PDB file of C-alpha atoms in Angstrom:
ATOM      1  CA  MET A 141       0.000   0.000   0.000  1.00  0.00           C
ATOM      2  CA  SER A 142       1.336   3.418  -0.928  1.00  0.00           C
ATOM      3  CA  SER A 143       2.305   5.421   2.135  1.00  0.00           C
ATOM      4  CA  SER A 144       1.238   8.593   0.317  1.00  0.00           C
ATOM      5  CA  ARG A 145      -2.421   7.568   0.508  1.00  0.00           C
ATOM      6  CA  THR A 146      -4.754   7.726   3.485  1.00  0.00           C
ATOM      7  CA  LEU A 147      -7.511   5.151   3.011  1.00  0.00           C
ATOM      8  CA  LEU A 148     -10.545   5.437   5.296  1.00  0.00           C
ATOM      9  CA  GLY A 149     -13.122   2.648   5.627  1.00  0.00           C
ATOM     10  CA  ILE A 150     -16.636   3.873   6.387  1.00  0.00           C
ATOM     11  CA  LEU A 151     -19.437   1.666   7.743  1.00  0.00           C
ATOM     12  CA  THR A 152     -22.695   2.924   6.258  1.00  0.00           C
ATOM     13  CA  PRO A 153     -26.411   2.275   6.961  1.00  0.00           C
ATOM     14  CA  SER A 154     -27.929   0.610   3.892  1.00  0.00           C
ATOM     15  CA  SER A 155     -30.665   3.233   3.413  1.00  0.00           C
ATOM     16  CA  ASN A 156     -28.368   6.236   3.884  1.00  0.00           C
ATOM     17  CA  THR A 157     -27.949   8.498   0.830  1.00  0.00           C
ATOM     18  CA  SER A 158     -26.289  11.521   2.465  1.00  0.00           C
ATOM     19  CA  LEU A 159     -23.114  10.419   4.196  1.00  0.00           C
ATOM     20  CA  GLU A 160     -21.352   8.971   1.142  1.00  0.00           C
ATOM     21  CA  PRO A 161     -21.475  12.101  -1.054  1.00  0.00           C
ATOM     22  CA  LEU A 162     -20.762  14.352   1.926  1.00  0.00           C
ATOM     23  CA  THR A 163     -17.856  12.204   3.133  1.00  0.00           C
ATOM     24  CA  SER A 164     -16.387  12.010  -0.357  1.00  0.00           C
ATOM     25  CA  ALA A 165     -16.665  15.791  -0.767  1.00  0.00           C
ATOM     26  CA  LEU A 166     -15.030  16.329   2.617  1.00  0.00           C
ATOM     27  CA  CYS A 167     -12.202  13.939   1.755  1.00  0.00           C
ATOM     28  CA  ALA A 168     -11.700  15.770  -1.548  1.00  0.00           C
ATOM     29  CA  ALA A 169     -10.646  18.748   0.577  1.00  0.00           C
ATOM     30  CA  ALA A 170      -7.970  16.572   2.216  1.00  0.00           C
ATOM     31  CA  PRO A 171      -5.088  15.851  -0.180  1.00  0.00           C
ATOM     32  CA  GLY A 172      -4.264  12.155  -0.434  1.00  0.00           C
ATOM     33  CA  VAL A 173      -7.365  10.994   1.464  1.00  0.00           C
ATOM     34  CA  SER A 174     -10.087   8.733   0.070  1.00  0.00           C
ATOM     35  CA  ALA A 175     -13.142   7.130   1.663  1.00  0.00           C
ATOM     36  CA  HIS A 176     -14.352   3.587   0.968  1.00  0.00           C
ATOM     37  CA  PHE A 177     -17.782   2.349   2.039  1.00  0.00           C
ATOM     38  CA  ALA A 178     -19.437  -0.874   3.183  1.00  0.00           C
ATOM     39  CA  ARG A 179     -23.154  -1.084   3.975  1.00  0.00           C
ATOM     40  CA  PHE A 180     -25.215  -3.141   6.399  1.00  0.00           C
ATOM     41  CA  PRO A 181     -29.018  -3.205   6.757  1.00  0.00           C
ATOM     42  CA  VAL A 182     -30.610  -0.200   8.504  1.00  0.00           C
ATOM     43  CA  THR A 183     -34.022   1.117   7.464  1.00  0.00           C
ATOM     44  CA  GLU A 184     -35.787   2.271  10.653  1.00  0.00           C
ATOM     45  CA  ILE A 185     -34.671   4.222  13.697  1.00  0.00           C
ATOM     46  CA  SER A 186     -36.865   3.442  16.677  1.00  0.00           C
ATOM     47  CA  LEU A 187     -36.766   1.642  20.007  1.00  0.00           C
ATOM     48  CA  LYS A 188     -38.688  -1.356  18.652  1.00  0.00           C
ATOM     49  CA  PRO A 189     -36.782  -4.648  19.103  1.00  0.00           C
ATOM     50  CA  ALA A 190     -36.488  -5.235  15.347  1.00  0.00           C
ATOM     51  CA  ALA A 191     -35.076  -1.752  14.787  1.00  0.00           C
ATOM     52  CA  LEU A 192     -32.592  -2.110  17.644  1.00  0.00           C
ATOM     53  CA  GLY A 193     -31.564  -5.490  16.238  1.00  0.00           C
ATOM     54  CA  GLN A 194     -30.313  -3.799  13.063  1.00  0.00           C
ATOM     55  CA  PHE A 195     -27.225  -2.810  15.020  1.00  0.00           C
ATOM     56  CA  ASP A 196     -26.215  -6.347  15.915  1.00  0.00           C
ATOM     57  CA  ASP A 197     -22.432  -6.407  15.919  1.00  0.00           C
ATOM     58  CA  GLU A 198     -22.181  -9.455  13.650  1.00  0.00           C
ATOM     59  CA  LYS A 199     -23.771  -7.608  10.721  1.00  0.00           C
ATOM     60  CA  ILE A 200     -21.462  -4.656  11.250  1.00  0.00           C
ATOM     61  CA  LEU A 201     -18.404  -6.896  11.594  1.00  0.00           C
ATOM     62  CA  ALA A 202     -19.197  -8.568   8.271  1.00  0.00           C
ATOM     63  CA  ALA A 203     -19.114  -5.145   6.608  1.00  0.00           C
ATOM     64  CA  ALA A 204     -15.914  -4.234   8.466  1.00  0.00           C
ATOM     65  CA  ARG A 205     -14.190  -7.352   7.155  1.00  0.00           C
ATOM     66  CA  LEU A 206     -14.989  -6.266   3.598  1.00  0.00           C
ATOM     67  CA  LEU A 207     -13.390  -2.889   4.266  1.00  0.00           C
ATOM     68  CA  ALA A 208     -10.298  -4.653   5.574  1.00  0.00           C
ATOM     69  CA  ASP A 209      -9.858  -6.178   2.097  1.00  0.00           C
ATOM     70  CA  ALA A 210      -9.243  -2.629   0.818  1.00  0.00           C
ATOM     71  CA  LYS A 211      -6.360  -2.253   3.290  1.00  0.00           C
ATOM     72  CA  VAL A 212      -7.900   0.820   4.879  1.00  0.00           C
ATOM     73  CA  GLN A 213      -5.900   2.355   7.716  1.00  0.00           C
ATOM     74  CA  CYS A 214      -8.890   3.043   9.934  1.00  0.00           C
ATOM     75  CA  ILE A 215     -12.525   1.930  10.083  1.00  0.00           C
ATOM     76  CA  GLY A 216     -15.252   4.336  11.175  1.00  0.00           C
ATOM     77  CA  TRP A 217     -18.903   3.696  11.986  1.00  0.00           C
ATOM     78  CA  SER A 218     -20.528   6.754  10.428  1.00  0.00           C
ATOM     79  CA  GLY A 219     -23.685   6.437  12.471  1.00  0.00           C
ATOM     80  CA  THR A 220     -25.263   7.656  15.672  1.00  0.00           C
ATOM     81  CA  SER A 221     -26.801   4.496  17.153  1.00  0.00           C
ATOM     82  CA  ALA A 222     -24.796   4.900  20.367  1.00  0.00           C
ATOM     83  CA  GLY A 223     -26.960   7.942  21.035  1.00  0.00           C
ATOM     84  CA  TRP A 224     -29.887   5.677  21.951  1.00  0.00           C
ATOM     85  CA  LEU A 225     -28.017   2.415  22.614  1.00  0.00           C
ATOM     86  CA  GLY A 226     -25.461   4.050  24.935  1.00  0.00           C
ATOM     87  CA  LEU A 227     -21.841   4.938  24.180  1.00  0.00           C
ATOM     88  CA  GLU A 228     -20.591   1.695  25.680  1.00  0.00           C
ATOM     89  CA  ALA A 229     -22.121  -0.073  22.667  1.00  0.00           C
ATOM     90  CA  ASP A 230     -19.747   1.831  20.397  1.00  0.00           C
ATOM     91  CA  ARG A 231     -16.764   1.180  22.645  1.00  0.00           C
ATOM     92  CA  ILE A 232     -17.447  -2.548  22.487  1.00  0.00           C
ATOM     93  CA  LEU A 233     -18.045  -2.400  18.724  1.00  0.00           C
ATOM     94  CA  CYS A 234     -14.729  -0.662  18.096  1.00  0.00           C
ATOM     95  CA  GLN A 235     -12.869  -3.292  20.092  1.00  0.00           C
ATOM     96  CA  ARG A 236     -14.612  -6.078  18.204  1.00  0.00           C
ATOM     97  CA  ILE A 237     -13.760  -4.487  14.846  1.00  0.00           C
ATOM     98  CA  GLU A 238     -10.126  -4.163  15.865  1.00  0.00           C
ATOM     99  CA  ASP A 239     -10.046  -7.762  17.094  1.00  0.00           C
ATOM    100  CA  ALA A 240     -11.644  -9.028  13.848  1.00  0.00           C
ATOM    101  CA  THR A 241      -9.626  -6.978  11.361  1.00  0.00           C
ATOM    102  CA  GLY A 242      -6.509  -5.716  13.110  1.00  0.00           C
ATOM    103  CA  ILE A 243      -7.522  -2.190  12.054  1.00  0.00           C
ATOM    104  CA  PRO A 244      -8.221   0.606  14.567  1.00  0.00           C
ATOM    105  CA  ALA A 245     -11.832   1.776  14.681  1.00  0.00           C
ATOM    106  CA  THR A 246     -13.901   4.702  15.879  1.00  0.00           C
ATOM    107  CA  THR A 247     -17.440   6.100  15.540  1.00  0.00           C
ATOM    108  CA  SER A 248     -19.244   9.383  14.975  1.00  0.00           C
ATOM    109  CA  THR A 249     -20.582   9.449  18.534  1.00  0.00           C
ATOM    110  CA  LEU A 250     -17.331   8.569  20.301  1.00  0.00           C
ATOM    111  CA  ALA A 251     -15.612  11.247  18.230  1.00  0.00           C
ATOM    112  CA  LEU A 252     -18.238  13.810  19.258  1.00  0.00           C
ATOM    113  CA  GLN A 253     -17.683  12.980  22.912  1.00  0.00           C
ATOM    114  CA  GLU A 254     -13.915  13.350  22.489  1.00  0.00           C
ATOM    115  CA  ILE A 255     -14.322  16.702  20.749  1.00  0.00           C
ATOM    116  CA  MET A 256     -16.498  17.991  23.579  1.00  0.00           C
ATOM    117  CA  ARG A 257     -13.962  16.790  26.129  1.00  0.00           C
ATOM    118  CA  LYS A 258     -10.943  18.204  24.293  1.00  0.00           C
ATOM    119  CA  THR A 259     -12.574  21.614  23.915  1.00  0.00           C
ATOM    120  CA  GLY A 260     -13.871  21.673  27.491  1.00  0.00           C
ATOM    121  CA  ARG A 261     -17.426  22.199  26.287  1.00  0.00           C
ATOM    122  CA  LYS A 262     -20.103  20.786  28.572  1.00  0.00           C
ATOM    123  CA  SER A 263     -23.393  21.902  27.003  1.00  0.00           C
ATOM    124  CA  LEU A 264     -24.723  20.823  23.644  1.00  0.00           C
ATOM    125  CA  GLY A 265     -27.534  21.909  21.365  1.00  0.00           C
ATOM    126  CA  LEU A 266     -28.884  18.781  19.679  1.00  0.00           C
ATOM    127  CA  VAL A 267     -30.527  18.729  16.237  1.00  0.00           C
ATOM    128  CA  THR A 268     -31.895  15.374  15.019  1.00  0.00           C
ATOM    129  CA  PRO A 269     -34.672  13.944  12.839  1.00  0.00           C
ATOM    130  CA  TYR A 270     -35.651  11.331  15.446  1.00  0.00           C
ATOM    131  CA  THR A 271     -38.838  10.461  17.314  1.00  0.00           C
ATOM    132  CA  ASP A 272     -39.635  11.712  20.819  1.00  0.00           C
ATOM    133  CA  ASP A 273     -38.611   8.511  22.605  1.00  0.00           C
ATOM    134  CA  VAL A 274     -35.341   8.121  20.679  1.00  0.00           C
ATOM    135  CA  GLN A 275     -34.506  11.760  21.356  1.00  0.00           C
ATOM    136  CA  GLN A 276     -35.153  11.312  25.071  1.00  0.00           C
ATOM    137  CA  LYS A 277     -32.845   8.282  25.125  1.00  0.00           C
ATOM    138  CA  ILE A 278     -30.087  10.351  23.505  1.00  0.00           C
ATOM    139  CA  LEU A 279     -30.541  13.190  25.982  1.00  0.00           C
ATOM    140  CA  SER A 280     -30.329  10.741  28.894  1.00  0.00           C
ATOM    141  CA  ASN A 281     -27.299   8.880  27.557  1.00  0.00           C
ATOM    142  CA  PHE A 282     -25.456  12.098  26.771  1.00  0.00           C
ATOM    143  CA  ALA A 283     -26.155  13.469  30.260  1.00  0.00           C
ATOM    144  CA  SER A 284     -24.552  10.351  31.747  1.00  0.00           C
ATOM    145  CA  GLU A 285     -21.466  10.999  29.591  1.00  0.00           C
ATOM    146  CA  ASP A 286     -21.043  14.615  30.787  1.00  0.00           C
ATOM    147  CA  MET A 287     -22.676  16.135  27.705  1.00  0.00           C
ATOM    148  CA  ALA A 288     -25.682  18.123  28.875  1.00  0.00           C
ATOM    149  CA  CYS A 289     -28.133  18.893  26.064  1.00  0.00           C
ATOM    150  CA  THR A 290     -29.450  22.310  27.039  1.00  0.00           C
ATOM    151  CA  ALA A 291     -31.398  22.883  23.815  1.00  0.00           C
ATOM    152  CA  GLU A 292     -32.807  20.477  21.249  1.00  0.00           C
ATOM    153  CA  LYS A 293     -34.931  20.157  18.130  1.00  0.00           C
ATOM    154  CA  HIS A 294     -36.143  16.944  16.526  1.00  0.00           C
ATOM    155  CA  LEU A 295     -38.553  16.051  13.727  1.00  0.00           C
ATOM    156  CA  GLY A 296     -40.297  12.847  14.840  1.00  0.00           C
ATOM    157  CA  ILE A 297     -39.212  10.758  11.833  1.00  0.00           C
ATOM    158  CA  SER A 298     -38.404   7.033  12.069  1.00  0.00           C
ATOM    159  CA  VAL A 299     -37.804   5.998   8.430  1.00  0.00           C
ATOM    160  CA  ASN A 300     -34.076   6.259   7.877  1.00  0.00           C
ATOM    161  CA  PHE A 301     -34.305   7.108   4.164  1.00  0.00           C
ATOM    162  CA  ASP A 302     -36.595  10.049   4.945  1.00  0.00           C
ATOM    163  CA  PHE A 303     -33.906  11.769   7.009  1.00  0.00           C
ATOM    164  CA  SER A 304     -32.107  12.562   3.755  1.00  0.00           C
ATOM    165  CA  GLU A 305     -35.202  14.420   2.499  1.00  0.00           C
ATOM    166  CA  VAL A 306     -35.032  17.070   5.248  1.00  0.00           C
ATOM    167  CA  SER A 307     -34.448  20.396   3.516  1.00  0.00           C
ATOM    168  CA  GLU A 308     -31.601  22.812   4.018  1.00  0.00           C
ATOM    169  CA  SER A 309     -34.054  25.477   5.169  1.00  0.00           C
ATOM    170  CA  GLU A 310     -35.543  23.122   7.791  1.00  0.00           C
ATOM    171  CA  LEU A 311     -32.106  22.233   9.112  1.00  0.00           C
ATOM    172  CA  THR A 312     -31.101  25.880   9.254  1.00  0.00           C
ATOM    173  CA  TYR A 313     -34.266  26.712  11.187  1.00  0.00           C
ATOM    174  CA  MET A 314     -33.517  23.951  13.709  1.00  0.00           C
ATOM    175  CA  VAL A 315     -29.885  24.993  14.167  1.00  0.00           C
ATOM    176  CA  ALA A 316     -30.921  28.646  14.563  1.00  0.00           C
ATOM    177  CA  SER A 317     -33.500  27.641  17.172  1.00  0.00           C
ATOM    178  CA  VAL A 318     -31.035  25.807  19.405  1.00  0.00           C
ATOM    179  CA  ALA A 319     -28.400  28.514  18.861  1.00  0.00           C
ATOM    180  CA  SER A 320     -30.831  31.140  20.189  1.00  0.00           C
ATOM    181  CA  ALA A 321     -31.552  29.255  23.424  1.00  0.00           C
ATOM    182  CA  LYS A 322     -30.847  31.068  26.695  1.00  0.00           C
ATOM    183  CA  PRO A 323     -28.221  30.325  27.799  1.00  0.00           C
ATOM    184  CA  ALA A 324     -26.758  29.378  24.443  1.00  0.00           C
ATOM    185  CA  PRO A 325     -25.191  25.910  24.213  1.00  0.00           C
ATOM    186  CA  ALA A 326     -21.412  25.734  24.039  1.00  0.00           C
ATOM    187  CA  ALA A 327     -21.673  23.683  20.831  1.00  0.00           C
ATOM    188  CA  ILE A 328     -24.314  22.317  18.476  1.00  0.00           C
ATOM    189  CA  SER A 329     -24.449  18.854  16.920  1.00  0.00           C
ATOM    190  CA  THR A 330     -26.439  17.875  13.865  1.00  0.00           C
ATOM    191  CA  PHE A 331     -26.683  14.305  15.091  1.00  0.00           C
ATOM    192  CA  CYS A 332     -27.597  11.922  12.269  1.00  0.00           C
ATOM    193  CA  THR A 333     -25.428  10.905   9.340  1.00  0.00           C
ATOM    194  CA  ASN A 334     -28.328  10.872   6.871  1.00  0.00           C
ATOM    195  CA  LEU A 335     -28.958  14.606   7.247  1.00  0.00           C
ATOM    196  CA  LYS A 336     -27.531  16.773   4.457  1.00  0.00           C
ATOM    197  CA  ALA A 337     -25.849  19.085   6.953  1.00  0.00           C
ATOM    198  CA  ALA A 338     -22.049  18.775   7.041  1.00  0.00           C
ATOM    199  CA  HIS A 339     -21.463  21.145   4.121  1.00  0.00           C
ATOM    200  CA  LEU A 340     -23.584  23.830   5.852  1.00  0.00           C
ATOM    201  CA  VAL A 341     -21.561  23.888   9.076  1.00  0.00           C
ATOM    202  CA  GLU A 342     -19.219  26.731   8.147  1.00  0.00           C
ATOM    203  CA  ARG A 343     -22.183  28.929   7.186  1.00  0.00           C
ATOM    204  CA  TRP A 344     -23.963  28.189  10.467  1.00  0.00           C
ATOM    205  CA  GLU A 345     -20.859  28.849  12.536  1.00  0.00           C
ATOM    206  CA  ALA A 346     -20.437  32.227  10.867  1.00  0.00           C
ATOM    207  CA  ALA A 347     -24.103  33.096  11.416  1.00  0.00           C
ATOM    208  CA  TYR A 348     -24.480  31.980  15.046  1.00  0.00           C
ATOM    209  CA  GLY A 349     -20.952  32.101  16.484  1.00  0.00           C
ATOM    210  CA  ILE A 350     -21.203  28.589  17.936  1.00  0.00           C
ATOM    211  CA  PRO A 351     -19.155  25.572  16.785  1.00  0.00           C
ATOM    212  CA  VAL A 352     -21.263  22.961  14.983  1.00  0.00           C
ATOM    213  CA  TYR A 353     -20.159  19.326  15.087  1.00  0.00           C
ATOM    214  CA  ASP A 354     -21.904  17.291  12.396  1.00  0.00           C
ATOM    215  CA  THR A 355     -21.657  13.533  12.826  1.00  0.00           C
ATOM    216  CA  VAL A 356     -20.561  12.902   9.227  1.00  0.00           C
ATOM    217  CA  SER A 357     -17.605  15.175   9.996  1.00  0.00           C
ATOM    218  CA  THR A 358     -16.803  14.042  13.532  1.00  0.00           C
ATOM    219  CA  VAL A 359     -15.934  10.483  12.504  1.00  0.00           C
ATOM    220  CA  ILE A 360     -13.721  11.701   9.635  1.00  0.00           C
ATOM    221  CA  TRP A 361     -11.949  14.134  11.977  1.00  0.00           C
ATOM    222  CA  LYS A 362     -11.178  11.308  14.400  1.00  0.00           C
ATOM    223  CA  MET A 363     -10.136   8.835  11.713  1.00  0.00           C
ATOM    224  CA  LEU A 364      -7.717  11.344  10.227  1.00  0.00           C
ATOM    225  CA  ARG A 365      -6.290  12.107  13.670  1.00  0.00           C
ATOM    226  CA  MET A 366      -5.814   8.364  14.241  1.00  0.00           C
ATOM    227  CA  THR A 367      -3.828   8.073  11.004  1.00  0.00           C
ATOM    228  CA  GLY A 368      -1.640  11.063  11.887  1.00  0.00           C
ATOM    229  CA  TYR A 369      -3.147  13.303   9.218  1.00  0.00           C
ATOM    230  CA  ASP A 370      -2.980  17.074   9.747  1.00  0.00           C
ATOM    231  CA  THR A 371      -6.643  18.086   9.688  1.00  0.00           C
ATOM    232  CA  ALA A 372      -5.787  21.804   9.761  1.00  0.00           C
ATOM    233  CA  GLN A 373      -5.318  21.695   5.985  1.00  0.00           C
ATOM    234  CA  ILE A 374      -9.048  20.940   5.493  1.00  0.00           C
ATOM    235  CA  LYS A 375     -10.877  24.163   4.667  1.00  0.00           C
ATOM    236  CA  GLY A 376     -14.567  24.866   4.197  1.00  0.00           C
ATOM    237  CA  TRP A 377     -15.963  22.230   6.565  1.00  0.00           C
ATOM    238  CA  GLY A 378     -16.065  24.129   9.847  1.00  0.00           C
ATOM    239  CA  ARG A 379     -13.942  24.988  12.843  1.00  0.00           C
ATOM    240  CA  LEU A 380     -13.579  21.387  13.977  1.00  0.00           C
ATOM    241  CA  PHE A 381     -10.790  20.555  11.538  1.00  0.00           C
ATOM    242  CA  SER A 382      -8.617  23.586  12.337  1.00  0.00           C
ATOM    243  CA  GLU A 383      -9.372  24.126  16.025  1.00  0.00           C
ATOM    244  CA  VAL A 384      -9.492  20.669  17.619  1.00  0.00           C
ATOM    245  CA  ALA A 385      -6.213  18.742  17.737  1.00  0.00           C
TER     246      ALA A 385
END
């Protein structure tokens, strides 16, 4: 494998149509970096047993093994299931991926937690497309991980494909709403990798003066850091890449 290339393996929900084009566009801003994707079945986000069962580690590990064939240097779960399953689920998953493939692994949610910790930010404004009960689970799990969600907006959607249909204007309204909370959150997260949001982050940060951590971007930030890549050279995708080392 050429040492001049940085190959990132991305685990992708099967019904997701946003994270691949956004991730590829982000990586195009990072010289020498390319993203490679493997899917596993995810169509519904809810607390129903069948929906929770979509995140069975064996299905995800099968996809991770396919990424290992491409000799990627890091594997990232570009998804937010740990929000409602609990962050320990992602910690266990990463260890299992590493054990199965010999390749280090991370996730969007674990990266978000690390970013909050590194920056010393304790309060978060949360923007998601999820249902009431899923959102409440996320708020509870984040509170137990020292991330207090002091403002939130959610849309009540459970069909994963439909998340990608949320308009730019709707997302901007939601981000503006949590940004205007009193007191304002220390950071905002657009928390779902099937929202078309990552490319809007720089605009929102300029408008509202609050860092925005999109979960398509957080996993790429962490993967690049794990490979020793200098993320400061990535421009146009928000403060995360230049400000958080």
